[in-house]
PDB file of C-alpha atoms in Angstrom:
ATOM      1  CA  MET A   1      -6.693   0.841   3.291  1.00 79.00           C
ATOM      2  CA  GLY A   2      -6.039   0.555   7.010  1.00 87.00           C
ATOM      3  CA  PHE A   3      -9.730   1.018   7.808  1.00 91.00           C
ATOM      4  CA  HIS A   4     -10.788  -1.951   5.663  1.00 92.00           C
ATOM      5  CA  MET A   5      -7.878  -4.096   6.887  1.00 94.00           C
ATOM      6  CA  ALA A   6      -8.830  -3.389  10.490  1.00 94.00           C
ATOM      7  CA  LYS A   7     -12.477  -4.240   9.778  1.00 94.00           C
ATOM      8  CA  HIS A   8     -11.518  -7.719   8.568  1.00 94.00           C
ATOM      9  CA  LEU A   9      -9.043  -8.262  11.399  1.00 94.00           C
ATOM     10  CA  GLN A  10     -11.501  -7.191  14.081  1.00 93.00           C
ATOM     11  CA  ALA A  11     -14.381  -9.232  12.668  1.00 92.00           C
ATOM     12  CA  LYS A  12     -12.257 -12.393  12.581  1.00 93.00           C
ATOM     13  CA  SER A  13     -10.525 -11.956  15.956  1.00 90.00           C
ATOM     14  CA  ALA A  14     -11.871 -12.998  19.336  1.00 85.00           C
ATOM     15  CA  ALA A  15      -9.569 -10.772  21.412  1.00 88.00           C
ATOM     16  CA  PRO A  16     -10.359  -7.196  22.499  1.00 91.00           C
ATOM     17  CA  PHE A  17      -9.458  -4.739  19.731  1.00 95.00           C
ATOM     18  CA  VAL A  18      -7.733  -1.369  20.266  1.00 96.00           C
ATOM     19  CA  VAL A  19      -7.363   1.267  17.529  1.00 96.00           C
ATOM     20  CA  PHE A  20      -5.499   4.539  17.129  1.00 96.00           C
ATOM     21  CA  ASP A  21      -5.415   7.049  14.293  1.00 95.00           C
ATOM     22  CA  MET A  22      -4.625  10.761  14.070  1.00 92.00           C
ATOM     23  CA  ASN A  23      -7.958  11.106  12.257  1.00 93.00           C
ATOM     24  CA  SER A  24     -10.463  11.013  15.120  1.00 92.00           C
ATOM     25  CA  ASP A  25     -13.370  10.864  12.657  1.00 94.00           C
ATOM     26  CA  ALA A  26     -12.004   7.613  11.214  1.00 93.00           C
ATOM     27  CA  VAL A  27     -11.715   6.157  14.713  1.00 94.00           C
ATOM     28  CA  ALA A  28     -15.268   7.200  15.578  1.00 94.00           C
ATOM     29  CA  ARG A  29     -16.581   5.679  12.358  1.00 94.00           C
ATOM     30  CA  PHE A  30     -14.683   2.436  12.982  1.00 93.00           C
ATOM     31  CA  LYS A  31     -16.102   2.132  16.504  1.00 93.00           C
ATOM     32  CA  ALA A  32     -19.618   2.893  15.236  1.00 92.00           C
ATOM     33  CA  GLU A  33     -19.372   0.132  12.619  1.00 91.00           C
ATOM     34  CA  SER A  34     -17.838  -2.443  15.005  1.00 89.00           C
ATOM     35  CA  ASP A  35     -18.967  -4.265  18.125  1.00 83.00           C
ATOM     36  CA  SER A  36     -18.451  -3.199  21.721  1.00 80.00           C
ATOM     37  CA  SER A  37     -15.073  -4.966  22.006  1.00 84.00           C
ATOM     38  CA  VAL A  38     -13.425  -2.075  20.120  1.00 94.00           C
ATOM     39  CA  THR A  39     -11.829   0.709  22.160  1.00 94.00           C
ATOM     40  CA  ALA A  40      -9.738   3.718  21.137  1.00 95.00           C
ATOM     41  CA  ALA A  41      -6.235   4.458  22.423  1.00 96.00           C
ATOM     42  CA  SER A  42      -5.069   7.987  23.203  1.00 96.00           C
ATOM     43  CA  SER A  43      -1.645   7.493  21.614  1.00 97.00           C
ATOM     44  CA  PRO A  44       0.553   4.794  20.045  1.00 97.00           C
ATOM     45  CA  ALA A  45       2.165   4.291  23.471  1.00 98.00           C
ATOM     46  CA  ASP A  46      -1.248   3.768  25.055  1.00 97.00           C
ATOM     47  CA  LEU A  47      -2.181   1.285  22.348  1.00 97.00           C
ATOM     48  CA  ALA A  48       1.093  -0.611  22.832  1.00 97.00           C
ATOM     49  CA  SER A  49       0.503  -0.863  26.565  1.00 97.00           C
ATOM     50  CA  ARG A  50      -2.806  -2.629  25.881  1.00 96.00           C
ATOM     51  CA  ALA A  51      -1.844  -4.940  23.008  1.00 96.00           C
ATOM     52  CA  SER A  52       0.059  -8.179  22.417  1.00 96.00           C
ATOM     53  CA  VAL A  53      -0.056  -7.783  18.614  1.00 97.00           C
ATOM     54  CA  ILE A  54       0.256  -4.415  16.858  1.00 98.00           C
ATOM     55  CA  VAL A  55      -0.393  -3.776  13.150  1.00 97.00           C
ATOM     56  CA  THR A  56       0.662  -0.446  11.643  1.00 97.00           C
ATOM     57  CA  ALA A  57      -0.008   0.891   8.129  1.00 95.00           C
ATOM     58  CA  LEU A  58       1.440   4.351   7.504  1.00 94.00           C
ATOM     59  CA  PRO A  59       2.194   6.471   4.422  1.00 90.00           C
ATOM     60  CA  GLU A  60       5.929   7.240   4.706  1.00 92.00           C
ATOM     61  CA  SER A  61       9.182   6.455   6.507  1.00 94.00           C
ATOM     62  CA  ALA A  62       8.958   9.556   8.728  1.00 95.00           C
ATOM     63  CA  HIS A  63       5.522   8.503   9.975  1.00 96.00           C
ATOM     64  CA  VAL A  64       6.742   5.025  10.895  1.00 97.00           C
ATOM     65  CA  LYS A  65       9.748   6.407  12.786  1.00 97.00           C
ATOM     66  CA  ASP A  66       7.545   8.850  14.687  1.00 97.00           C
ATOM     67  CA  VAL A  67       4.850   6.312  15.578  1.00 98.00           C
ATOM     68  CA  TYR A  68       7.389   3.769  16.837  1.00 98.00           C
ATOM     69  CA  THR A  69      10.239   5.850  18.251  1.00 97.00           C
ATOM     70  CA  GLY A  70       8.813   9.344  18.800  1.00 96.00           C
ATOM     71  CA  SER A  71       7.243  10.898  21.870  1.00 96.00           C
ATOM     72  CA  GLN A  72       4.313   8.750  23.044  1.00 97.00           C
ATOM     73  CA  GLY A  73       5.373   6.215  20.423  1.00 97.00           C
ATOM     74  CA  ILE A  74       4.915   2.461  20.494  1.00 98.00           C
ATOM     75  CA  LEU A  75       8.304   1.792  22.081  1.00 98.00           C
ATOM     76  CA  GLU A  76       7.292   3.813  25.152  1.00 97.00           C
ATOM     77  CA  GLY A  77       4.444   1.419  25.946  1.00 97.00           C
ATOM     78  CA  ILE A  78       5.469  -1.883  24.418  1.00 97.00           C
ATOM     79  CA  HIS A  79       5.591  -5.161  26.401  1.00 97.00           C
ATOM     80  CA  GLU A  80       8.156  -7.932  26.124  1.00 97.00           C
ATOM     81  CA  GLY A  81       7.094 -10.433  23.474  1.00 97.00           C
ATOM     82  CA  THR A  82       4.628  -8.125  21.710  1.00 98.00           C
ATOM     83  CA  LEU A  83       4.568  -8.741  17.954  1.00 98.00           C
ATOM     84  CA  CYS A  84       4.777  -5.607  15.766  1.00 98.00           C
ATOM     85  CA  ILE A  85       3.661  -6.010  12.158  1.00 98.00           C
ATOM     86  CA  ASP A  86       4.405  -2.979   9.995  1.00 98.00           C
ATOM     87  CA  SER A  87       2.517  -3.011   6.700  1.00 97.00           C
ATOM     88  CA  SER A  88       3.767   0.385   5.535  1.00 96.00           C
ATOM     89  CA  THR A  89       5.773   0.723   2.314  1.00 95.00           C
ATOM     90  CA  ILE A  90       8.905   2.591   3.375  1.00 94.00           C
ATOM     91  CA  ASP A  91      12.653   2.748   2.856  1.00 93.00           C
ATOM     92  CA  THR A  92      14.177  -0.668   3.561  1.00 93.00           C
ATOM     93  CA  SER A  93      16.911   0.757   5.783  1.00 92.00           C
ATOM     94  CA  VAL A  94      14.334   2.605   7.924  1.00 95.00           C
ATOM     95  CA  SER A  95      12.224  -0.540   8.199  1.00 96.00           C
ATOM     96  CA  ILE A  96      15.198  -2.605   9.377  1.00 96.00           C
ATOM     97  CA  ASP A  97      16.298   0.100  11.839  1.00 97.00           C
ATOM     98  CA  VAL A  98      12.851   0.387  13.426  1.00 98.00           C
ATOM     99  CA  SER A  99      12.534  -3.400  13.592  1.00 98.00           C
ATOM    100  CA  GLN A 100      15.904  -3.645  15.330  1.00 97.00           C
ATOM    101  CA  GLN A 101      14.758  -1.098  17.929  1.00 98.00           C
ATOM    102  CA  VAL A 102      11.610  -3.167  18.534  1.00 98.00           C
ATOM    103  CA  LEU A 103      13.754  -6.275  19.016  1.00 98.00           C
ATOM    104  CA  ALA A 104      16.059  -4.398  21.381  1.00 98.00           C
ATOM    105  CA  ALA A 105      13.000  -3.556  23.499  1.00 97.00           C
ATOM    106  CA  GLY A 106      12.324  -7.265  23.957  1.00 97.00           C
ATOM    107  CA  ALA A 107       9.475  -7.437  21.447  1.00 98.00           C
ATOM    108  CA  ARG A 108       9.263  -9.057  18.002  1.00 98.00           C
ATOM    109  CA  ALA A 109       8.976  -7.372  14.586  1.00 98.00           C
ATOM    110  CA  VAL A 110       8.135  -8.209  10.988  1.00 98.00           C
ATOM    111  CA  ASP A 111       7.774  -6.005   7.932  1.00 98.00           C
ATOM    112  CA  ALA A 112       4.721  -6.962   5.883  1.00 98.00           C
ATOM    113  CA  PRO A 113       3.937  -4.448   3.119  1.00 97.00           C
ATOM    114  CA  ILE A 114       0.772  -4.941   1.099  1.00 95.00           C
ATOM    115  CA  SER A 115      -0.286  -5.401  -2.495  1.00 92.00           C
ATOM    116  CA  GLY A 116      -3.870  -5.359  -3.719  1.00 88.00           C
ATOM    117  CA  GLY A 117      -4.956  -1.771  -3.162  1.00 84.00           C
ATOM    118  CA  ILE A 118      -8.152  -0.540  -1.573  1.00 85.00           C
ATOM    119  CA  MET A 119     -10.197  -3.037  -3.587  1.00 83.00           C
ATOM    120  CA  GLY A 120      -8.157  -5.890  -2.129  1.00 90.00           C
ATOM    121  CA  ALA A 121      -8.427  -4.416   1.370  1.00 91.00           C
ATOM    122  CA  GLN A 122     -12.202  -4.219   1.064  1.00 91.00           C
ATOM    123  CA  ALA A 123     -12.463  -7.785  -0.242  1.00 92.00           C
ATOM    124  CA  GLY A 124      -9.916  -9.231   2.189  1.00 93.00           C
ATOM    125  CA  THR A 125      -7.784 -10.517  -0.684  1.00 94.00           C
ATOM    126  CA  LEU A 126      -4.536  -8.645  -0.071  1.00 95.00           C
ATOM    127  CA  THR A 127      -1.069 -10.095  -0.562  1.00 96.00           C
ATOM    128  CA  PHE A 128       1.416  -9.569   2.283  1.00 98.00           C
ATOM    129  CA  MET A 129       5.162  -9.744   1.611  1.00 98.00           C
ATOM    130  CA  VAL A 130       6.844 -10.593   4.903  1.00 98.00           C
ATOM    131  CA  GLY A 131      10.366 -10.042   6.164  1.00 98.00           C
ATOM    132  CA  SER A 132      11.094 -11.707   9.511  1.00 98.00           C
ATOM    133  CA  GLN A 133      14.062 -12.654  11.645  1.00 97.00           C
ATOM    134  CA  THR A 134      12.685 -16.132  12.383  1.00 97.00           C
ATOM    135  CA  ASP A 135      10.212 -18.650  11.006  1.00 97.00           C
ATOM    136  CA  SER A 136       8.250 -18.462  14.253  1.00 97.00           C
ATOM    137  CA  ASP A 137       7.794 -14.689  13.890  1.00 98.00           C
ATOM    138  CA  TYR A 138       6.482 -15.274  10.369  1.00 98.00           C
ATOM    139  CA  GLU A 139       4.088 -18.010  11.456  1.00 98.00           C
ATOM    140  CA  ARG A 140       2.794 -15.859  14.299  1.00 97.00           C
ATOM    141  CA  ALA A 141       2.252 -12.901  11.967  1.00 98.00           C
ATOM    142  CA  LYS A 142       0.615 -15.124   9.349  1.00 98.00           C
ATOM    143  CA  LEU A 143      -2.203 -15.978  11.772  1.00 96.00           C
ATOM    144  CA  HIS A 144      -3.250 -12.319  11.775  1.00 97.00           C
ATOM    145  CA  LEU A 145      -2.325 -11.312   8.231  1.00 97.00           C
ATOM    146  CA  GLY A 146      -4.357 -14.215   6.888  1.00 96.00           C
ATOM    147  CA  LYS A 147      -7.478 -12.581   8.307  1.00 96.00           C
ATOM    148  CA  MET A 148      -6.888  -9.563   6.039  1.00 96.00           C
ATOM    149  CA  GLY A 149      -5.575 -11.206   2.887  1.00 96.00           C
ATOM    150  CA  LYS A 150      -5.348 -14.417   0.907  1.00 95.00           C
ATOM    151  CA  ASN A 151      -1.587 -14.563   0.259  1.00 96.00           C
ATOM    152  CA  VAL A 152       1.024 -14.268   3.028  1.00 98.00           C
ATOM    153  CA  ILE A 153       4.524 -14.927   1.712  1.00 97.00           C
ATOM    154  CA  ARG A 154       7.803 -14.919   3.604  1.00 98.00           C
ATOM    155  CA  CYS A 155      10.396 -13.186   1.437  1.00 98.00           C
ATOM    156  CA  GLY A 156      13.392 -13.524   3.756  1.00 97.00           C
ATOM    157  CA  ASP A 157      14.961 -11.682   6.679  1.00 97.00           C
ATOM    158  CA  LEU A 158      13.889  -8.315   8.072  1.00 97.00           C
ATOM    159  CA  GLY A 159      13.514  -5.806   5.214  1.00 96.00           C
ATOM    160  CA  ALA A 160      12.916  -8.471   2.564  1.00 97.00           C
ATOM    161  CA  GLY A 161       9.194  -7.712   2.479  1.00 97.00           C
ATOM    162  CA  GLN A 162       9.971  -4.075   1.705  1.00 96.00           C
ATOM    163  CA  ALA A 163      12.367  -5.123  -1.058  1.00 96.00           C
ATOM    164  CA  ALA A 164       9.717  -7.316  -2.691  1.00 96.00           C
ATOM    165  CA  LYS A 165       7.101  -4.582  -2.417  1.00 96.00           C
ATOM    166  CA  ILE A 166       9.111  -1.876  -4.182  1.00 96.00           C
ATOM    167  CA  CYS A 167       9.947  -4.310  -7.001  1.00 96.00           C
ATOM    168  CA  ASN A 168       6.235  -5.046  -7.391  1.00 95.00           C
ATOM    169  CA  ASN A 169       5.314  -1.356  -7.396  1.00 96.00           C
ATOM    170  CA  LEU A 170       8.011  -0.577  -9.950  1.00 98.00           C
ATOM    171  CA  LEU A 171       6.359  -3.036 -12.325  1.00 97.00           C
ATOM    172  CA  LEU A 172       2.885  -1.798 -11.380  1.00 97.00           C
ATOM    173  CA  ALA A 173       3.730   1.812 -12.236  1.00 98.00           C
ATOM    174  CA  ILE A 174       5.231   0.833 -15.585  1.00 98.00           C
ATOM    175  CA  SER A 175       2.322  -1.449 -16.483  1.00 98.00           C
ATOM    176  CA  MET A 176      -0.265   1.205 -15.618  1.00 98.00           C
ATOM    177  CA  ILE A 177       1.458   3.760 -17.843  1.00 98.00           C
ATOM    178  CA  GLY A 178       1.696   1.171 -20.623  1.00 98.00           C
ATOM    179  CA  THR A 179      -1.990   0.266 -20.277  1.00 98.00           C
ATOM    180  CA  ALA A 180      -2.974   3.936 -20.334  1.00 98.00           C
ATOM    181  CA  GLU A 181      -0.867   4.545 -23.450  1.00 98.00           C
ATOM    182  CA  ALA A 182      -2.322   1.521 -25.246  1.00 98.00           C
ATOM    183  CA  MET A 183      -5.898   2.486 -24.371  1.00 98.00           C
ATOM    184  CA  ASN A 184      -5.321   6.099 -25.403  1.00 97.00           C
ATOM    185  CA  LEU A 185      -3.811   5.067 -28.742  1.00 97.00           C
ATOM    186  CA  GLY A 186      -6.624   2.611 -29.450  1.00 98.00           C
ATOM    187  CA  MET A 187      -9.291   5.194 -28.674  1.00 97.00           C
ATOM    188  CA  ARG A 188      -7.620   7.759 -30.950  1.00 96.00           C
ATOM    189  CA  LEU A 189      -7.621   5.083 -33.654  1.00 97.00           C
ATOM    190  CA  GLY A 190     -11.385   4.780 -33.226  1.00 98.00           C
ATOM    191  CA  LEU A 191     -11.619   1.651 -31.085  1.00 98.00           C
ATOM    192  CA  ASP A 192     -14.305   1.278 -28.432  1.00 98.00           C
ATOM    193  CA  PRO A 193     -12.419   1.176 -25.099  1.00 98.00           C
ATOM    194  CA  LYS A 194     -14.482  -1.729 -23.762  1.00 98.00           C
ATOM    195  CA  VAL A 195     -13.800  -3.765 -26.897  1.00 98.00           C
ATOM    196  CA  LEU A 196     -10.072  -2.967 -26.764  1.00 98.00           C
ATOM    197  CA  ALA A 197      -9.904  -3.837 -23.064  1.00 98.00           C
ATOM    198  CA  SER A 198     -11.690  -7.151 -23.649  1.00 98.00           C
ATOM    199  CA  ILE A 199      -9.104  -8.025 -26.308  1.00 98.00           C
ATOM    200  CA  ILE A 200      -6.157  -7.048 -24.093  1.00 98.00           C
ATOM    201  CA  ASN A 201      -7.630  -8.944 -21.143  1.00 97.00           C
ATOM    202  CA  THR A 202      -7.827 -12.180 -23.123  1.00 97.00           C
ATOM    203  CA  SER A 203      -4.519 -11.716 -24.920  1.00 98.00           C
ATOM    204  CA  SER A 204      -0.802 -11.438 -24.148  1.00 97.00           C
ATOM    205  CA  GLY A 205      -1.114  -7.840 -22.935  1.00 97.00           C
ATOM    206  CA  ARG A 206      -3.299  -8.856 -20.010  1.00 97.00           C
ATOM    207  CA  CYS A 207      -2.293  -7.403 -16.630  1.00 97.00           C
ATOM    208  CA  TRP A 208      -3.869  -6.158 -13.377  1.00 96.00           C
ATOM    209  CA  SER A 209      -3.698  -2.590 -14.648  1.00 97.00           C
ATOM    210  CA  SER A 210      -6.037  -3.553 -17.472  1.00 97.00           C
ATOM    211  CA  ASP A 211      -8.323  -6.317 -16.215  1.00 96.00           C
ATOM    212  CA  THR A 212      -8.901  -5.023 -12.656  1.00 94.00           C
ATOM    213  CA  ALA A 213      -7.989  -1.330 -12.490  1.00 95.00           C
ATOM    214  CA  ASN A 214      -8.349  -0.250 -16.101  1.00 98.00           C
ATOM    215  CA  PRO A 215      -7.502   3.479 -16.267  1.00 98.00           C
ATOM    216  CA  VAL A 216     -10.305   4.357 -18.698  1.00 98.00           C
ATOM    217  CA  PRO A 217     -13.550   5.369 -16.957  1.00 98.00           C
ATOM    218  CA  ASP A 218     -16.505   2.956 -17.309  1.00 97.00           C
ATOM    219  CA  VAL A 219     -14.464   0.059 -18.691  1.00 98.00           C
ATOM    220  CA  ILE A 220     -14.327  -1.739 -15.310  1.00 97.00           C
ATOM    221  CA  ALA A 221     -17.250  -0.867 -13.031  1.00 96.00           C
ATOM    222  CA  THR A 222     -15.263  -1.305  -9.815  1.00 93.00           C
ATOM    223  CA  ALA A 223     -12.085   0.463 -10.958  1.00 95.00           C
ATOM    224  CA  PRO A 224     -11.152   3.825  -9.387  1.00 95.00           C
ATOM    225  CA  SER A 225     -11.257   5.414 -12.846  1.00 97.00           C
ATOM    226  CA  THR A 226     -15.014   4.787 -12.989  1.00 97.00           C
ATOM    227  CA  ASN A 227     -15.352   6.533  -9.627  1.00 96.00           C
ATOM    228  CA  GLY A 228     -13.646   9.731 -10.724  1.00 97.00           C
ATOM    229  CA  TYR A 229     -10.245   8.222  -9.845  1.00 97.00           C
ATOM    230  CA  ARG A 230     -11.257   8.191  -6.179  1.00 94.00           C
ATOM    231  CA  GLY A 231     -10.753   5.395  -3.669  1.00 86.00           C
ATOM    232  CA  GLY A 232      -7.538   3.877  -4.987  1.00 89.00           C
ATOM    233  CA  PHE A 233      -3.775   4.242  -4.569  1.00 92.00           C
ATOM    234  CA  LYS A 234      -2.916   7.925  -4.678  1.00 95.00           C
ATOM    235  CA  THR A 235      -0.601   9.297  -7.342  1.00 97.00           C
ATOM    236  CA  ARG A 236       1.595  11.009  -4.748  1.00 96.00           C
ATOM    237  CA  LEU A 237       2.079   7.690  -2.942  1.00 94.00           C
ATOM    238  CA  MET A 238       3.096   5.990  -6.178  1.00 97.00           C
ATOM    239  CA  HIS A 239       5.590   8.797  -6.722  1.00 97.00           C
ATOM    240  CA  LYS A 240       6.865   8.229  -3.178  1.00 95.00           C
ATOM    241  CA  ASP A 241       7.282   4.492  -3.806  1.00 95.00           C
ATOM    242  CA  LEU A 242       9.155   5.128  -7.039  1.00 97.00           C
ATOM    243  CA  GLY A 243      11.514   7.328  -5.038  1.00 96.00           C
ATOM    244  CA  LEU A 244      12.188   4.301  -2.807  1.00 95.00           C
ATOM    245  CA  VAL A 245      12.821   2.259  -5.956  1.00 96.00           C
ATOM    246  CA  SER A 246      15.258   4.886  -7.222  1.00 96.00           C
ATOM    247  CA  ASN A 247      17.161   4.905  -3.923  1.00 94.00           C
ATOM    248  CA  ALA A 248      17.423   1.114  -3.929  1.00 94.00           C
ATOM    249  CA  ALA A 249      18.598   1.110  -7.553  1.00 96.00           C
ATOM    250  CA  LYS A 250      21.346   3.612  -6.738  1.00 95.00           C
ATOM    251  CA  ASP A 251      22.453   1.591  -3.716  1.00 92.00           C
ATOM    252  CA  THR A 252      22.662  -1.611  -5.775  1.00 94.00           C
ATOM    253  CA  ARG A 253      23.911   0.032  -9.009  1.00 97.00           C
ATOM    254  CA  THR A 254      20.879  -1.341 -10.871  1.00 97.00           C
ATOM    255  CA  PRO A 255      19.890   0.317 -14.185  1.00 97.00           C
ATOM    256  CA  LEU A 256      16.366   1.786 -14.188  1.00 96.00           C
ATOM    257  CA  LEU A 257      15.375   2.868 -17.677  1.00 97.00           C
ATOM    258  CA  LEU A 258      11.599   2.547 -17.670  1.00 98.00           C
ATOM    259  CA  GLY A 259      11.542   3.019 -13.904  1.00 97.00           C
ATOM    260  CA  ALA A 260      13.216   6.414 -14.156  1.00 97.00           C
ATOM    261  CA  LEU A 261      10.726   7.490 -16.818  1.00 97.00           C
ATOM    262  CA  ALA A 262       7.794   6.285 -14.697  1.00 98.00           C
ATOM    263  CA  GLU A 263       9.125   8.182 -11.683  1.00 98.00           C
ATOM    264  CA  ASN A 264       9.369  11.371 -13.750  1.00 97.00           C
ATOM    265  CA  ILE A 265       5.796  10.977 -15.054  1.00 97.00           C
ATOM    266  CA  TYR A 266       4.397  10.513 -11.547  1.00 98.00           C
ATOM    267  CA  ARG A 267       6.524  13.406 -10.303  1.00 97.00           C
ATOM    268  CA  LEU A 268       4.921  15.685 -12.906  1.00 96.00           C
ATOM    269  CA  MET A 269       1.447  14.379 -12.031  1.00 97.00           C
ATOM    270  CA  SER A 270       2.049  14.924  -8.311  1.00 97.00           C
ATOM    271  CA  ARG A 271       2.643  18.618  -8.920  1.00 96.00           C
ATOM    272  CA  ASP A 272      -1.054  18.931  -9.760  1.00 95.00           C
ATOM    273  CA  PRO A 273      -2.836  19.140  -6.379  1.00 94.00           C
ATOM    274  CA  THR A 274      -5.970  17.438  -7.741  1.00 95.00           C
ATOM    275  CA  MET A 275      -4.193  14.640  -9.579  1.00 96.00           C
ATOM    276  CA  ALA A 276      -1.790  14.048  -6.672  1.00 97.00           C
ATOM    277  CA  ASP A 277      -4.668  12.750  -4.545  1.00 96.00           C
ATOM    278  CA  GLN A 278      -6.352  10.782  -7.319  1.00 97.00           C
ATOM    279  CA  ASP A 279      -5.691   7.115  -8.003  1.00 97.00           C
ATOM    280  CA  PHE A 280      -2.469   6.596  -9.924  1.00 98.00           C
ATOM    281  CA  SER A 281      -4.458   5.254 -12.894  1.00 98.00           C
ATOM    282  CA  SER A 282      -5.279   8.905 -13.584  1.00 98.00           C
ATOM    283  CA  VAL A 283      -2.111   8.765 -15.672  1.00 98.00           C
ATOM    284  CA  PHE A 284      -4.615   8.039 -18.479  1.00 98.00           C
ATOM    285  CA  GLU A 285      -6.236  11.413 -17.888  1.00 96.00           C
ATOM    286  CA  TRP A 286      -2.786  13.032 -17.838  1.00 96.00           C
ATOM    287  CA  LEU A 287      -1.876  11.386 -21.143  1.00 95.00           C
ATOM    288  CA  THR A 288      -5.111  12.409 -22.828  1.00 92.00           C
ATOM    289  CA  ASN A 289      -4.193  16.042 -22.169  1.00 85.00           C
ATOM    290  CA  VAL A 290      -1.044  15.660 -24.248  1.00 69.00           C
ATOM    291  CA  PRO A 291      -1.786  17.432 -27.584  1.00 59.00           C
ATOM    292  CA  LYS A 292      -2.734  15.188 -30.499  1.00 54.00           C
TER     293      LYS A 292
END
């Protein structure tokens, strides 16, 4: 996702653009597909020393802590007043802690996790859920986030964006499993999957998991399922996010009935090394292997 986000941001920004990624091939490809204003940093600290606005998008809490606070991390090179926008989906407490360290260094921080998946990143239609200490931090971040998405919403103080994101992904996981179950049942009852999907998508069962990312191959041409479950939101990352949901539910003493079941399903799927790296809509494939 970060590659496509950066492409939109770079194309719509007039300032010099600096990138860093552990994957040197991704950096080389990005530079090859961009104009001459793009340069590569040697480390997060190097990038921070050359930037007034920094956008990060990382898989897990440990990665965010390392990139910001580790050796050669962002905090070692950051300037006073630099705005740090973290679009990772991580534990809320880690997000707040890292943001507080950025503030202590004299810079500014917002958490701005993403919804919309790789398809939204490619199209520039992502939704950003923003947590910020001040309105001015939000407005400053919105100028840049708006170049990568169509919805930029302030959810509250630091950490509020993360809270909104895990609630969204809880519902997303449940709805994808429900869509996969409904499609599987209909197909076993003899229904054509395209006909069933067209009914669902114009009826009360309509949801993103059906009308945009339908889990049955060849129902939606642009869905990851039609591309061998490649190019979407990986199963192991959905399992990770549901772990964040579970932690938050324990902290707030919130019952999670369907959420706990969804977490268990994605835990089982993540044990399969192939399925773990497929789009999470491959839950349909997992269900179809359950004996009739």
